[in-house]
CSV table of C-alpha atoms in Angstrom, one decimal:
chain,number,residue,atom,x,y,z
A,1,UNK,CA,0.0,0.0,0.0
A,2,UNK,CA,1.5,3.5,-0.8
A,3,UNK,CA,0.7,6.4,1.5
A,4,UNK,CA,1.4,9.0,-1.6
A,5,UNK,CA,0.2,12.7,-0.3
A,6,UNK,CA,-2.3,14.1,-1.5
A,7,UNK,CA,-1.6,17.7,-2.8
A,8,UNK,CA,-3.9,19.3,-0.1
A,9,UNK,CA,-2.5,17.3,2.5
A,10,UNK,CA,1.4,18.1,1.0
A,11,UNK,CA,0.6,21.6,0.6
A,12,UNK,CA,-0.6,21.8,4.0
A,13,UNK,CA,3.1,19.8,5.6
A,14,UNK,CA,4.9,21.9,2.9
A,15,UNK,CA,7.1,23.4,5.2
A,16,UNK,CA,8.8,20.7,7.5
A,17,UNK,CA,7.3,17.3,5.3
A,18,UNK,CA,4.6,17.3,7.8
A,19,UNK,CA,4.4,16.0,11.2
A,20,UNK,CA,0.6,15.6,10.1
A,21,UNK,CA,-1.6,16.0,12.7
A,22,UNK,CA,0.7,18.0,14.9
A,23,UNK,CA,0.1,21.4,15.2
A,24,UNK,CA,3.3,24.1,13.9
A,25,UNK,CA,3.5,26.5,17.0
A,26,UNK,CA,4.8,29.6,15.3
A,27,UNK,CA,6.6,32.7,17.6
A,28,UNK,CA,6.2,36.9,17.5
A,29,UNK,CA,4.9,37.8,14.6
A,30,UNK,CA,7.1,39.1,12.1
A,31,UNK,CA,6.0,42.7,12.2
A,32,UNK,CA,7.7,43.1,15.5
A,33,UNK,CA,10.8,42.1,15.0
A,34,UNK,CA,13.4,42.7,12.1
A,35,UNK,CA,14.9,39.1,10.6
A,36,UNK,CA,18.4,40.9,10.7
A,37,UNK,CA,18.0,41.7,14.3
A,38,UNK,CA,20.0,39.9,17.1
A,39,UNK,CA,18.0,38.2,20.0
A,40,UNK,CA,18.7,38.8,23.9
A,41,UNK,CA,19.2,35.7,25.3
A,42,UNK,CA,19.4,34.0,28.8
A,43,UNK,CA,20.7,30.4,29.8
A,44,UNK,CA,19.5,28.2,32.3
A,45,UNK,CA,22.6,25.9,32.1
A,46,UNK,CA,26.1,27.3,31.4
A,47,UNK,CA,28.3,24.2,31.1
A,48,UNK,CA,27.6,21.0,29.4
A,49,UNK,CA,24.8,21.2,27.1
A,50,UNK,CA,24.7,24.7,27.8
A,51,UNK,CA,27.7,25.7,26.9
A,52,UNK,CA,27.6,23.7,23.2
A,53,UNK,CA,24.1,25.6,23.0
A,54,UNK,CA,25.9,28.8,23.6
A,55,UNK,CA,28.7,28.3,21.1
A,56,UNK,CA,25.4,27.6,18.2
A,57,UNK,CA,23.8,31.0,19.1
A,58,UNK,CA,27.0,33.5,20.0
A,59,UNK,CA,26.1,35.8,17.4
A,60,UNK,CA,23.4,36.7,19.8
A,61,UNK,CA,23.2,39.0,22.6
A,62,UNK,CA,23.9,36.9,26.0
A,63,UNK,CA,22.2,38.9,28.3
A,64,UNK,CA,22.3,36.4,31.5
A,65,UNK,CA,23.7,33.0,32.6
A,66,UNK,CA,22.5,30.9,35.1
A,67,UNK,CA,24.3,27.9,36.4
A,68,UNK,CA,24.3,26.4,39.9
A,69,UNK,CA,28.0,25.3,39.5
A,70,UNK,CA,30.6,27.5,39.3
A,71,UNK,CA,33.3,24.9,38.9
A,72,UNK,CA,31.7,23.9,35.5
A,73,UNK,CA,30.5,27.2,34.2
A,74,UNK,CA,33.6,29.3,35.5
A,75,UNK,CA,34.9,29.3,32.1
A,76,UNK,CA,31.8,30.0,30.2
A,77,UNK,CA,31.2,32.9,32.6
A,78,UNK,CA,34.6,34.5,31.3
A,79,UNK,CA,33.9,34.2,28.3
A,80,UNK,CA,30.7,36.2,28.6
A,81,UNK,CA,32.0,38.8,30.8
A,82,UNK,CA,29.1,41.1,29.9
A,83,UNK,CA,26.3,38.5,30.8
A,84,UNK,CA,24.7,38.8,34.0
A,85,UNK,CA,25.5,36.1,36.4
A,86,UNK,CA,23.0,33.8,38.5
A,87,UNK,CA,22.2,30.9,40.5
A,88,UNK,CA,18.8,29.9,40.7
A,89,UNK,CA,17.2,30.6,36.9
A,90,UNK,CA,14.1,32.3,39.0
A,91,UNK,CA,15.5,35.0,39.9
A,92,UNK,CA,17.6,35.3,36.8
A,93,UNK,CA,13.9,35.4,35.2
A,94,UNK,CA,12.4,37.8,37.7
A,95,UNK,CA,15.2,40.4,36.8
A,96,UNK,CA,15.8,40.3,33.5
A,97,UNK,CA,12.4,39.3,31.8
A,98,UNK,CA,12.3,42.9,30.2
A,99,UNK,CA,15.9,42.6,29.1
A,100,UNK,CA,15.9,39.7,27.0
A,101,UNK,CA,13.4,38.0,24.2
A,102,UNK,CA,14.0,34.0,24.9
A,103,UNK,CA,15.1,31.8,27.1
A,104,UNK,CA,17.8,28.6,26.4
A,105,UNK,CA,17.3,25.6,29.0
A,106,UNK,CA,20.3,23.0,29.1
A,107,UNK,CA,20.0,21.9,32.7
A,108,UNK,CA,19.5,18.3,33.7
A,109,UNK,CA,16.0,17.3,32.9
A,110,UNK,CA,14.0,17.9,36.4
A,111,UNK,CA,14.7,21.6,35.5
A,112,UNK,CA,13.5,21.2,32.0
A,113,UNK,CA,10.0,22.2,32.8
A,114,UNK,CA,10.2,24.7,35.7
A,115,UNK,CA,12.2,26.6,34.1
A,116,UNK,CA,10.7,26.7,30.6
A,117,UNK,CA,7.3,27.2,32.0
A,118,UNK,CA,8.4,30.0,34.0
A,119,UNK,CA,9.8,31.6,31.1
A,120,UNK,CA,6.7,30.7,28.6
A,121,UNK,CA,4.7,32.4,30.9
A,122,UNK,CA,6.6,35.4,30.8
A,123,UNK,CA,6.3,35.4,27.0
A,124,UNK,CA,9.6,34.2,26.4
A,125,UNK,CA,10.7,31.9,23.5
A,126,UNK,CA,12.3,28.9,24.2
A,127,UNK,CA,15.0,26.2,23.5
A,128,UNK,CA,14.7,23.4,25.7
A,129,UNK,CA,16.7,20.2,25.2
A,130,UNK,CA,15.9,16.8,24.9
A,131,UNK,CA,13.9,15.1,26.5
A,132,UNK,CA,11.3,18.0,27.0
A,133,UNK,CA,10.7,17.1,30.6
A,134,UNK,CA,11.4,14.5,33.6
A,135,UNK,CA,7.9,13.2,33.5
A,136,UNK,CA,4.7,12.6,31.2
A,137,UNK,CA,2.7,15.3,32.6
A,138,UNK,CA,5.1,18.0,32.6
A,139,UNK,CA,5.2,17.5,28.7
A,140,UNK,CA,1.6,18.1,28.5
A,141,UNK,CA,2.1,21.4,30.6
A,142,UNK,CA,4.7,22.5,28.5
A,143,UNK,CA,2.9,22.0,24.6
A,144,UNK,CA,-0.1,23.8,26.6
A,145,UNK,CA,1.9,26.9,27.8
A,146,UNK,CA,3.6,26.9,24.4
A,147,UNK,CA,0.7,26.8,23.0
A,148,UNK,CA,-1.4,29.7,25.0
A,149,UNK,CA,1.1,31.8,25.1
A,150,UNK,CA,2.0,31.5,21.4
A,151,UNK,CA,6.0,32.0,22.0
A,152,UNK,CA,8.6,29.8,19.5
A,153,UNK,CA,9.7,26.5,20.9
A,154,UNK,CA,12.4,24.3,19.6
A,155,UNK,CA,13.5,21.0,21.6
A,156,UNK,CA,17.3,20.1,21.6
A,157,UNK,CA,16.9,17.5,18.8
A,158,UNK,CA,19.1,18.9,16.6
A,159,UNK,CA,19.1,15.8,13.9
A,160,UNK,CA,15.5,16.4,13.4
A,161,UNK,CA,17.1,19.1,10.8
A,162,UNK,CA,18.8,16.7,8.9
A,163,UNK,CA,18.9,15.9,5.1
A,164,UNK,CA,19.1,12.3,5.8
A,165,UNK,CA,16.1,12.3,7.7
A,166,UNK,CA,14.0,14.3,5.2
A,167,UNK,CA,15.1,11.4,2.5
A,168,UNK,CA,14.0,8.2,4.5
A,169,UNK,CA,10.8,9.7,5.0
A,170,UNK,CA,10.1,10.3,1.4
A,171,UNK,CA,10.8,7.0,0.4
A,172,UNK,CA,8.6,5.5,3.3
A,173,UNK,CA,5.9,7.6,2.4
A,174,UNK,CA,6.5,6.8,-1.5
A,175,UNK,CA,5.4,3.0,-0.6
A,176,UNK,CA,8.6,1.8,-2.0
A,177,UNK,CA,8.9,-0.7,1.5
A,178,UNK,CA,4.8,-1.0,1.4
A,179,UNK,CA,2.9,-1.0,4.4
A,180,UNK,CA,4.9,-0.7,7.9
A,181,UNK,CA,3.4,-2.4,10.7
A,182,UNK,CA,7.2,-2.5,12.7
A,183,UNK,CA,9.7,-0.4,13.5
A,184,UNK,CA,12.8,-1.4,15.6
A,185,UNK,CA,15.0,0.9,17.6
A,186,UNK,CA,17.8,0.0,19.4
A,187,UNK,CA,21.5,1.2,21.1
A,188,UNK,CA,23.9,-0.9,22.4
A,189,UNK,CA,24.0,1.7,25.3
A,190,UNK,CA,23.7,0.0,28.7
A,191,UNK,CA,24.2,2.3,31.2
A,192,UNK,CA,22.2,2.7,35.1
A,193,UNK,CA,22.1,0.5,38.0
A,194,UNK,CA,23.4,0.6,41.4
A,195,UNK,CA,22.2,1.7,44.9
A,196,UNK,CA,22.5,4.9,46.7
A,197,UNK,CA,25.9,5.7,48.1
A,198,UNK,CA,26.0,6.1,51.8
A,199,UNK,CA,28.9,8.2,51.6
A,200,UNK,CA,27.9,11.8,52.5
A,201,UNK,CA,30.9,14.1,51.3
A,202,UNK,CA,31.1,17.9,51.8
A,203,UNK,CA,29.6,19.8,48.8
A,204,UNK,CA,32.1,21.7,47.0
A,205,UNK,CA,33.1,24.9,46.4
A,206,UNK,CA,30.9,26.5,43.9
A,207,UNK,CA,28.2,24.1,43.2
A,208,UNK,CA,24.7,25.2,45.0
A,209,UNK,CA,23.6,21.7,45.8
A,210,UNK,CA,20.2,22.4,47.1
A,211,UNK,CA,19.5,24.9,43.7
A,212,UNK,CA,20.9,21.3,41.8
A,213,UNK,CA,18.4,19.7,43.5
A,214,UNK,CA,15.3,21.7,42.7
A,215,UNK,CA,12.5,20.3,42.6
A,216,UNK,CA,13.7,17.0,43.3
A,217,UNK,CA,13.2,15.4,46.9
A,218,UNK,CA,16.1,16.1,49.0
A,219,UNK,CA,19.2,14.1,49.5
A,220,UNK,CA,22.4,14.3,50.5
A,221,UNK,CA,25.4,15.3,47.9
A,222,UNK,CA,27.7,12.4,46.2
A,223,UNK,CA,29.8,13.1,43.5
A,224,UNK,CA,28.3,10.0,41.8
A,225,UNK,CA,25.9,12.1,40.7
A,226,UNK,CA,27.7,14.6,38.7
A,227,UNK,CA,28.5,16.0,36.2
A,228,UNK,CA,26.5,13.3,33.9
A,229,UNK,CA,25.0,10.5,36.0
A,230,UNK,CA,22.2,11.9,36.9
A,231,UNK,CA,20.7,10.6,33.5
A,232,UNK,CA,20.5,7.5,35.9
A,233,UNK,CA,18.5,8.3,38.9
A,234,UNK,CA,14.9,8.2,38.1
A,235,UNK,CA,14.4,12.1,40.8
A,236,UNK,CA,16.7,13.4,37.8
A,237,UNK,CA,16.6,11.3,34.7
A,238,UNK,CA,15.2,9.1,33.1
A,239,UNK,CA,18.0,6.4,32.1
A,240,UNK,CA,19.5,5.7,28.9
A,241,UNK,CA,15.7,5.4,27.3
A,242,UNK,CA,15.1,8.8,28.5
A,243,UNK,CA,18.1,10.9,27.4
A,244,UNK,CA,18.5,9.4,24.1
A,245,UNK,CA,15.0,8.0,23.3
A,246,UNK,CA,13.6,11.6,22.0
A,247,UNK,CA,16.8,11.3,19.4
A,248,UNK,CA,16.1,8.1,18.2
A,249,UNK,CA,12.7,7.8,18.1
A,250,UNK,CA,12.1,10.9,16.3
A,251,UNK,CA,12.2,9.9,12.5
A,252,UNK,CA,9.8,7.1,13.2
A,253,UNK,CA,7.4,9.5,15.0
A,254,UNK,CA,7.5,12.0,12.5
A,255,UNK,CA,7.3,9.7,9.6
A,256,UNK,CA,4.7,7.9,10.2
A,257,UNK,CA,2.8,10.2,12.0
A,258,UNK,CA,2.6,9.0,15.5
A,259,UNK,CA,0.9,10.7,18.5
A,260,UNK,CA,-0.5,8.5,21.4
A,261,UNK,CA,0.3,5.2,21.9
A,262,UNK,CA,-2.7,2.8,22.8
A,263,UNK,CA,-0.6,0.0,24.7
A,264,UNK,CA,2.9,0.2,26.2
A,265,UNK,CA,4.3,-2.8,27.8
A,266,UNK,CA,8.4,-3.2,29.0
A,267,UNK,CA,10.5,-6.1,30.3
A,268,UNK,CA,14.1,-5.5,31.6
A,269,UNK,CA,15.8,-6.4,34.9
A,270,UNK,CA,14.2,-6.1,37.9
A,271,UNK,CA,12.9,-2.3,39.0
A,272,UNK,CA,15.3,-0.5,41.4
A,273,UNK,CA,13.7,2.1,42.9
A,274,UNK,CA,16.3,4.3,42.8
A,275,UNK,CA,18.4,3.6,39.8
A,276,UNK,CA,17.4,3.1,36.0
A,277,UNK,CA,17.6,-0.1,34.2
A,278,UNK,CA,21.0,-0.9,31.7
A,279,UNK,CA,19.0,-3.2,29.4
A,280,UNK,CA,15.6,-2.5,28.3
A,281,UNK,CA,13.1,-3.5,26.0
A,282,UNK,CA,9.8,-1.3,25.3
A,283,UNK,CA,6.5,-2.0,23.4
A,284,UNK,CA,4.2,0.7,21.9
A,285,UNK,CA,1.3,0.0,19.9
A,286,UNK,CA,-0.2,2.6,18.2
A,287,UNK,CA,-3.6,2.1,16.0
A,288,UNK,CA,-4.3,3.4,12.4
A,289,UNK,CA,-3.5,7.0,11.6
A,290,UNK,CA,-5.4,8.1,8.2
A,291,UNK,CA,-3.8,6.2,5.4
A,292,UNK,CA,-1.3,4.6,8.0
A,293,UNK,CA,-1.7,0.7,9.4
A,294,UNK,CA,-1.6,-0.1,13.1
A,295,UNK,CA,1.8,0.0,13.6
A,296,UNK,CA,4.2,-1.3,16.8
A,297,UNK,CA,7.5,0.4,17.2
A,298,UNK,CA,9.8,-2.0,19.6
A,299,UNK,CA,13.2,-0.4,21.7
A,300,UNK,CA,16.0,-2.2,22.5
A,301,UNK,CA,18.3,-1.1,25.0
A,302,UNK,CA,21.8,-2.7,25.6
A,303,UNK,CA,20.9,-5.2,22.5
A,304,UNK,CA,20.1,-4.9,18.8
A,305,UNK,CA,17.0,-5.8,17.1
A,306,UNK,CA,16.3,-9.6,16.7
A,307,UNK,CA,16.2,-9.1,12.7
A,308,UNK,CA,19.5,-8.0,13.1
A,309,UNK,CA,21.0,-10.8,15.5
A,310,UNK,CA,19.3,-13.2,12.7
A,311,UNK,CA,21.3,-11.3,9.9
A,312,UNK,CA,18.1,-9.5,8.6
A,313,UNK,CA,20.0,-6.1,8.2
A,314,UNK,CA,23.7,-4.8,9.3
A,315,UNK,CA,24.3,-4.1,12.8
A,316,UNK,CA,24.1,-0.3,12.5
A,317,UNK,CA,24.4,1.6,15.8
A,318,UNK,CA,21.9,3.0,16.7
A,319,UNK,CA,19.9,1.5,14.4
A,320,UNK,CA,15.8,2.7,13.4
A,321,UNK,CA,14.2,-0.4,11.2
A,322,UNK,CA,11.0,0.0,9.3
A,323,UNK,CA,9.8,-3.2,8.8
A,324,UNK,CA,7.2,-3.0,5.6
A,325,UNK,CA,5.1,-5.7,3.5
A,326,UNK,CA,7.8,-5.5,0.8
A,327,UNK,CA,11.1,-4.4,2.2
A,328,UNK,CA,12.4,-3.3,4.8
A,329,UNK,CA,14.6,0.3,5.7
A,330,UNK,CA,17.6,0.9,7.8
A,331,UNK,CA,18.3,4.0,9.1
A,332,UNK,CA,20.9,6.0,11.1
A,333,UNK,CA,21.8,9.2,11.8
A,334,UNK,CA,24.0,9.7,8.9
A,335,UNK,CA,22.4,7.3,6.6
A,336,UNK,CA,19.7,4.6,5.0
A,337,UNK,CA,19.5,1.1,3.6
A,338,UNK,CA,17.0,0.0,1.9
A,339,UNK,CA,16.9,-4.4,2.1
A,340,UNK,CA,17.1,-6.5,0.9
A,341,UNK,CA,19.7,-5.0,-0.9
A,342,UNK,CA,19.6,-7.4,-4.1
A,343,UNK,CA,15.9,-6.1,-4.7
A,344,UNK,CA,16.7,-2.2,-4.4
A,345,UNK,CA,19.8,-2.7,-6.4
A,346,UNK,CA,18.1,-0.4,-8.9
A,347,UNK,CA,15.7,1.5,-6.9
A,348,UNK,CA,15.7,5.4,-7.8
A,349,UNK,CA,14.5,7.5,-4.7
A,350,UNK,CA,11.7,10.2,-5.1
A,351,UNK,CA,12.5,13.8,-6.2
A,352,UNK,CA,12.7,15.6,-2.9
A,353,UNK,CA,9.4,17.0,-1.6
A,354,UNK,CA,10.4,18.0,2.2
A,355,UNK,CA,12.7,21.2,2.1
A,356,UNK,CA,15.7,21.0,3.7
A,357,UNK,CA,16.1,22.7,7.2
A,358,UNK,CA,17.9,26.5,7.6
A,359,UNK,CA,19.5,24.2,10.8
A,360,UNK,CA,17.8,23.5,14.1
A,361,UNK,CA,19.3,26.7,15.7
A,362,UNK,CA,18.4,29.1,12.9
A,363,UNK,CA,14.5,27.4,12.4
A,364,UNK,CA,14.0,28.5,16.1
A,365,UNK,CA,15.9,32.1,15.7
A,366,UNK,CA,13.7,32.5,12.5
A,367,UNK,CA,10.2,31.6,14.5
A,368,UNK,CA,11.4,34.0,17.5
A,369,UNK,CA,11.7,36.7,15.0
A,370,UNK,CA,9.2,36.1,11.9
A,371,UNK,CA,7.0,33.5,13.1
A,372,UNK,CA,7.4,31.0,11.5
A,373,UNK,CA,7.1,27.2,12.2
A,374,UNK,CA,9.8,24.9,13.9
A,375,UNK,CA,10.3,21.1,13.6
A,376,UNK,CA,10.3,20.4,17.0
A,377,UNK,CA,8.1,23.0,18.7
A,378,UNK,CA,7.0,22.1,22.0
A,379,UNK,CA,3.5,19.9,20.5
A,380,UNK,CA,5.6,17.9,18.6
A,381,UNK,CA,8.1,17.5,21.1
A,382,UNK,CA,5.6,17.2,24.1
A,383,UNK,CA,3.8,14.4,22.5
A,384,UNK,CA,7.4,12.6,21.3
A,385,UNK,CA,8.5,13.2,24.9
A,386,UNK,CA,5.2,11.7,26.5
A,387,UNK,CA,5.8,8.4,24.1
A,388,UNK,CA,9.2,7.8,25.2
A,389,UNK,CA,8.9,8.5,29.1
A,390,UNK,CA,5.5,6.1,29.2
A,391,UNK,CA,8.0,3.4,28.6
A,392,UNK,CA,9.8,3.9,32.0
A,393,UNK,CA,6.5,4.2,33.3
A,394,UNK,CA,4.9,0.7,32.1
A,395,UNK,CA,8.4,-1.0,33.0
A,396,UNK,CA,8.0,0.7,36.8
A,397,UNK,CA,4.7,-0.6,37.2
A,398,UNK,CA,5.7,-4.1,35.8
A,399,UNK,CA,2.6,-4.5,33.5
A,400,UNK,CA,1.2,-3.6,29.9
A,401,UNK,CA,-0.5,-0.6,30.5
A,402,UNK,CA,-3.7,1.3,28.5
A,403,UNK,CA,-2.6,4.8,27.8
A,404,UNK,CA,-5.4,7.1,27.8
A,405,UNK,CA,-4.2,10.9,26.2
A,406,UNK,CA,-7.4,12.6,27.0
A,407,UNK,CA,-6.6,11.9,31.0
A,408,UNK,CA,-3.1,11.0,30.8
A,409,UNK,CA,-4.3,7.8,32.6
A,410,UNK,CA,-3.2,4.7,32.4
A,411,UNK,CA,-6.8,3.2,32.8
A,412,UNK,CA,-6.1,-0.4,33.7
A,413,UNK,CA,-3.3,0.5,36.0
A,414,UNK,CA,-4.3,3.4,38.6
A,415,UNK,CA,-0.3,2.6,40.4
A,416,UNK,CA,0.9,4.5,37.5
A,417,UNK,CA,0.0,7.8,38.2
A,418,UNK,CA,3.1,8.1,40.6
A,419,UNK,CA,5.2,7.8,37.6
A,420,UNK,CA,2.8,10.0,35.4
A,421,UNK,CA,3.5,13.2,37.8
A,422,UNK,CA,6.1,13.3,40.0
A,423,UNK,CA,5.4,15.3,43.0
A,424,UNK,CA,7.5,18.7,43.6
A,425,UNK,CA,9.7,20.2,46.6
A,426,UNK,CA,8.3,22.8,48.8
A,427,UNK,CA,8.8,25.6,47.3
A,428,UNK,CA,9.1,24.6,44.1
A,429,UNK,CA,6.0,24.8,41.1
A,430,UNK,CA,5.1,24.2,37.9
């Protein structure tokens, strides 16, 4: 079965080759800002993340850094010697919301939606990297604000503005593989595990532990948990399916159109309840979308797909299968594979329809200034971000579980709703 486009339905995904159903959030509208004009920025996150997001939009006026430790941003703070300087993004927000126009967040993912709601709901644009949010409800809140407030949203997804991406999906939507009912993603990533330390070292110099913490329930400092490890504490992160399952799920999801699963089931080791799981393997089932079949998209975490381990296609890594009635294609960051190979040998892809992106960066400087749409805006990336983390949640709860959008219940598995929406700090909101 082809899923050709109809010219209505092309004209109306012109833009980005069409995420479908999902809404394009667009920014200010371009009569109040000049495209030539440079945007006042603030960071939530100076080092890490923040600092690679920094280098990407220099040509900007950086109005105000925020970082909680000094020891990793003390270099990025030199460099920026006219930025103002802060700790806790809220009051960095608070004093400078007339001063600048958006807001970059690259601080571990509990901050992700504090701080982007804050700013939202100050009118500010924002950049918020992947995965949206910590949990499934916060990346609800966040496409709503986006939404309301009608501000330009872009999640740190960067290969979503890739050439190679725009390719595979016009040749899955060309029918060349036929119908796709499958699609396996894996890594060979294998990372989490452990228990808590009992260890209780002084906090150093510089870092703000309690600001690190956030919303997050309290506990005392280990260095086990910086600078990067916290991907593997579920109060912080969301394991390796949460900091690198918005990446690698994303072609599938915007090629084939995806929004809500129906069913999400997991199996991996058995659940620590303090520590993410190395090896995981998640289950989504989605049903027909328009002219696309029921499809189930499988993860595999610490282990490739089973068509690979039986020689079905090349051990790519990461790897993103689309499993079709008459051929199958393999695809990566950097490339595609359509297999068997001996039946494509001649196969002639489709003139391009999808234009190519300006860049991630300069989509979301564009929609700040003139409006216009971005790839991963914050309902696109809210919903992606919702699919991923409902696979930590179903392998929590240790059963297949009924998703239910409208609610964001799980309606055969009440448990789940400690997993849905974490609770918050005193003195800490959404």
């Amino acid at each position: 079965m082809s899923h050709r486009i109809s010219r209505r339905r092309l004209l109306r995904n012109a833009f980005w080759g069409g995420a479908g159903i999902l809404a394009l959030q667009s920014g200010t509208p371009a009569a109040e800002r000049s495209p030539n004009e440079r945007l006042r920025l603030a960071f939530v996150g100076a080092g890490g993340r923040g600092q690679a997001n920094l280098q990407a939009l220099r040509h900007h006026d950086i109005v105000g850094l925020c970082d909680v430790d000094e020891r990793r941003a003390g270099k990025v703070f030199e460099e920026y010697p006219k930025a103002q300087r802060f700790r806790d993004f809220r009051k960095m927000l608070d004093a400078l919301h007339a001063q600048i126009d958006a807001v970059v967040v690259s601080a571990p993912n509990h901050i992700h939606a504090p701080a982007s709601v804050m700013a939202m709901r100050l009118g500010k644009h924002c950049y918020c990297e992947k995965p949206l949010t910590h949990s499934v409800y916060e990346a609800r809140v966040m496409a709503q604000v986006a939404g309301e407030k009608k501000v330009a949203t872009q999640m740190g997804t960067q290969i979503h503005a890739s050439s190679n991406y725009r390719r595979a999906i016009e040749i899955l939507r060309s029918g060349a593989i036929g119908s796709i009912r499958e699609v396996d993603i894996w890594t060979m990533a294998a990372e989490g595990g452990g228990d808590r330390p009992k260890e209780t070292p002084p906090v150093p110099p510089g870092l703000d532990w309690d600001l690190w913490l956030g919303p997050a329930p309290w506990r005392p400092y280990h260095p086990c948990y910086l600078p990067r490890q916290w991907h593997f504490w579920w109060d912080f992160g969301g394991g390796v399916l949460g900091n690198v399952g918005c990446h690698f799920m994303d072609l599938a999801f915007w090629a084939l159109e995806l929004r809500h699963p129906r069913t999400i089931e997991a199996q991996g080791p058995p659940v620590h309840p303090e520590t993410t799981p190395r090896t995981l393997t998640v289950r989504y089932e989605f049903d027909a979308r328009g002219s696309f079949p029921p499809v189930t998209v499988t993860w595999y975490q610490g282990r490739r797909s089973p068509r690979v381990e039986r020689g079905e296609a090349p051990p790519w890594e990461p790897g993103f299968l689309f499993v079709g009635d008459s051929g199958m294609l393999l695809v990566n960051y950097s490339k595609r594979l359509l297999l068997p190979e001996s039946k494509f040998a001649d196969f002639k892809p489709p003139a391009p329809t999808i234009p190519d992106s300006p860049g991630h960066y300069a989509e979301w400087v564009a929609a700040c200034k003139t409006g216009s749409p971005t790839g991963c805006n914050f309902d696109y990336a809210g919903a992606l971000t919702e699919m991923v983390l409902l696979g930590n949640v179903a392998y929590r709860v240790g059963k297949k579980i009924e998703w239910e959008p409208a609610t964001q219940k799980a309606k055969n598995c009440p448990e789940a709703d400690a997993f849905i929406r974490r609770p918050y700090r005193p003195g800490w909101t959404l």
